[in-house]
């Protein structure tokens, strides 16, 4: 359980650094929580990217380019895979 918490905190760091709307104030708490849930549910980068895009679009009424979402989705899934491999 501790390892999963550590990985979730790493997800938070990655998503805060991503800052797709350049808010610089870390106002993505809800979106980050929803995205982390999606990471645990999905293993396909394209599906995760579309979910991330939808999560942020719902909150900000702006569309993030899918290419940007795919990049962060791939990074998150690599971290998830590394967590499961190290158990």
PDB file of C-alpha atoms in Angstrom:
ATOM      1  CA  UNK A   1       0.000   0.000   0.000  1.00  0.00           C
ATOM      2  CA  UNK A   2       2.841   2.383   0.825  1.00  0.00           C
ATOM      3  CA  UNK A   3       4.366   1.885  -2.634  1.00  0.00           C
ATOM      4  CA  UNK A   4       1.024   2.745  -4.281  1.00  0.00           C
ATOM      5  CA  UNK A   5       0.797   5.951  -2.242  1.00  0.00           C
ATOM      6  CA  UNK A   6       4.325   6.888  -3.280  1.00  0.00           C
ATOM      7  CA  UNK A   7       3.454   6.257  -6.931  1.00  0.00           C
ATOM      8  CA  UNK A   8       0.284   8.341  -6.634  1.00  0.00           C
ATOM      9  CA  UNK A   9       2.370  11.210  -5.242  1.00  0.00           C
ATOM     10  CA  UNK A  10       4.695  10.865  -8.221  1.00  0.00           C
ATOM     11  CA  UNK A  11       1.650  11.078 -10.504  1.00  0.00           C
ATOM     12  CA  UNK A  12       0.653  14.297  -8.724  1.00  0.00           C
ATOM     13  CA  UNK A  13       4.128  15.760  -9.302  1.00  0.00           C
ATOM     14  CA  UNK A  14       4.061  14.888 -13.015  1.00  0.00           C
ATOM     15  CA  UNK A  15       0.583  16.336 -13.491  1.00  0.00           C
ATOM     16  CA  UNK A  16       1.402  19.539 -11.603  1.00  0.00           C
ATOM     17  CA  UNK A  17       4.538  19.981 -13.704  1.00  0.00           C
ATOM     18  CA  UNK A  18       2.534  19.352 -16.869  1.00  0.00           C
ATOM     19  CA  UNK A  19       0.333  22.412 -16.128  1.00  0.00           C
ATOM     20  CA  UNK A  20      -1.508  22.320 -19.498  1.00  0.00           C
ATOM     21  CA  UNK A  21      -3.188  25.705 -19.007  1.00  0.00           C
ATOM     22  CA  UNK A  22      -0.146  27.446 -17.503  1.00  0.00           C
ATOM     23  CA  UNK A  23      -1.912  28.319 -14.251  1.00  0.00           C
ATOM     24  CA  UNK A  24       1.327  28.063 -12.227  1.00  0.00           C
ATOM     25  CA  UNK A  25      -0.715  27.904  -9.036  1.00  0.00           C
ATOM     26  CA  UNK A  26      -1.524  24.197  -8.818  1.00  0.00           C
ATOM     27  CA  UNK A  27      -5.267  24.616  -9.296  1.00  0.00           C
ATOM     28  CA  UNK A  28      -5.703  21.121 -10.733  1.00  0.00           C
ATOM     29  CA  UNK A  29      -6.555  19.128  -7.597  1.00  0.00           C
ATOM     30  CA  UNK A  30      -9.851  17.726  -8.896  1.00  0.00           C
ATOM     31  CA  UNK A  31      -8.454  16.972 -12.347  1.00  0.00           C
ATOM     32  CA  UNK A  32      -5.381  15.305 -10.875  1.00  0.00           C
ATOM     33  CA  UNK A  33      -7.513  13.092  -8.633  1.00  0.00           C
ATOM     34  CA  UNK A  34      -9.703  12.096 -11.590  1.00  0.00           C
ATOM     35  CA  UNK A  35      -6.640  11.467 -13.757  1.00  0.00           C
ATOM     36  CA  UNK A  36      -5.002   9.253 -11.139  1.00  0.00           C
ATOM     37  CA  UNK A  37      -8.195   7.227 -10.915  1.00  0.00           C
ATOM     38  CA  UNK A  38      -8.139   6.870 -14.713  1.00  0.00           C
ATOM     39  CA  UNK A  39      -4.495   5.717 -14.629  1.00  0.00           C
ATOM     40  CA  UNK A  40      -5.500   2.913 -12.268  1.00  0.00           C
ATOM     41  CA  UNK A  41      -8.416   1.910 -14.532  1.00  0.00           C
ATOM     42  CA  UNK A  42      -6.746   2.077 -17.963  1.00  0.00           C
ATOM     43  CA  UNK A  43      -3.609   0.595 -19.489  1.00  0.00           C
ATOM     44  CA  UNK A  44      -3.906   1.900 -23.052  1.00  0.00           C
ATOM     45  CA  UNK A  45      -2.118   5.245 -23.641  1.00  0.00           C
ATOM     46  CA  UNK A  46      -4.600   6.404 -26.293  1.00  0.00           C
ATOM     47  CA  UNK A  47      -7.629   5.678 -24.109  1.00  0.00           C
ATOM     48  CA  UNK A  48      -5.993   7.285 -21.090  1.00  0.00           C
ATOM     49  CA  UNK A  49      -5.053  10.347 -23.169  1.00  0.00           C
ATOM     50  CA  UNK A  50      -8.658  10.772 -24.317  1.00  0.00           C
ATOM     51  CA  UNK A  51      -9.888  10.423 -20.723  1.00  0.00           C
ATOM     52  CA  UNK A  52      -7.350  13.025 -19.536  1.00  0.00           C
ATOM     53  CA  UNK A  53      -8.406  15.359 -22.326  1.00  0.00           C
ATOM     54  CA  UNK A  54     -12.078  14.944 -21.335  1.00  0.00           C
ATOM     55  CA  UNK A  55     -11.373  15.479 -17.623  1.00  0.00           C
ATOM     56  CA  UNK A  56      -9.601  18.781 -18.217  1.00  0.00           C
ATOM     57  CA  UNK A  57     -12.058  19.905 -20.890  1.00  0.00           C
ATOM     58  CA  UNK A  58     -14.964  19.337 -18.512  1.00  0.00           C
ATOM     59  CA  UNK A  59     -13.377  21.563 -15.862  1.00  0.00           C
ATOM     60  CA  UNK A  60     -11.851  24.306 -17.995  1.00  0.00           C
ATOM     61  CA  UNK A  61     -14.039  24.229 -21.104  1.00  0.00           C
ATOM     62  CA  UNK A  62     -10.875  24.195 -23.209  1.00  0.00           C
ATOM     63  CA  UNK A  63      -9.469  21.316 -25.214  1.00  0.00           C
ATOM     64  CA  UNK A  64      -5.879  20.244 -24.652  1.00  0.00           C
ATOM     65  CA  UNK A  65      -4.284  18.911 -27.856  1.00  0.00           C
ATOM     66  CA  UNK A  66      -4.442  15.126 -27.823  1.00  0.00           C
ATOM     67  CA  UNK A  67      -0.712  14.924 -28.593  1.00  0.00           C
ATOM     68  CA  UNK A  68       0.045  16.612 -25.258  1.00  0.00           C
ATOM     69  CA  UNK A  69      -2.339  14.273 -23.444  1.00  0.00           C
ATOM     70  CA  UNK A  70      -0.739  11.215 -25.046  1.00  0.00           C
ATOM     71  CA  UNK A  71       2.696  12.319 -23.894  1.00  0.00           C
ATOM     72  CA  UNK A  72       1.605  12.656 -20.261  1.00  0.00           C
ATOM     73  CA  UNK A  73      -0.491   9.467 -20.449  1.00  0.00           C
ATOM     74  CA  UNK A  74       2.529   7.490 -21.622  1.00  0.00           C
ATOM     75  CA  UNK A  75       4.663   8.931 -18.826  1.00  0.00           C
ATOM     76  CA  UNK A  76       2.049   8.047 -16.199  1.00  0.00           C
ATOM     77  CA  UNK A  77       1.608   4.508 -17.525  1.00  0.00           C
ATOM     78  CA  UNK A  78       5.374   3.925 -17.479  1.00  0.00           C
ATOM     79  CA  UNK A  79       5.405   4.989 -13.829  1.00  0.00           C
ATOM     80  CA  UNK A  80       2.447   2.692 -13.124  1.00  0.00           C
ATOM     81  CA  UNK A  81       4.191  -0.223 -14.833  1.00  0.00           C
ATOM     82  CA  UNK A  82       7.384   0.402 -12.864  1.00  0.00           C
ATOM     83  CA  UNK A  83       5.387   0.340  -9.632  1.00  0.00           C
ATOM     84  CA  UNK A  84       3.765  -2.997 -10.432  1.00  0.00           C
ATOM     85  CA  UNK A  85       7.048  -4.537 -11.587  1.00  0.00           C
ATOM     86  CA  UNK A  86       8.834  -3.662  -8.367  1.00  0.00           C
ATOM     87  CA  UNK A  87       6.403  -5.441  -6.050  1.00  0.00           C
TER      88      UNK A  87
END
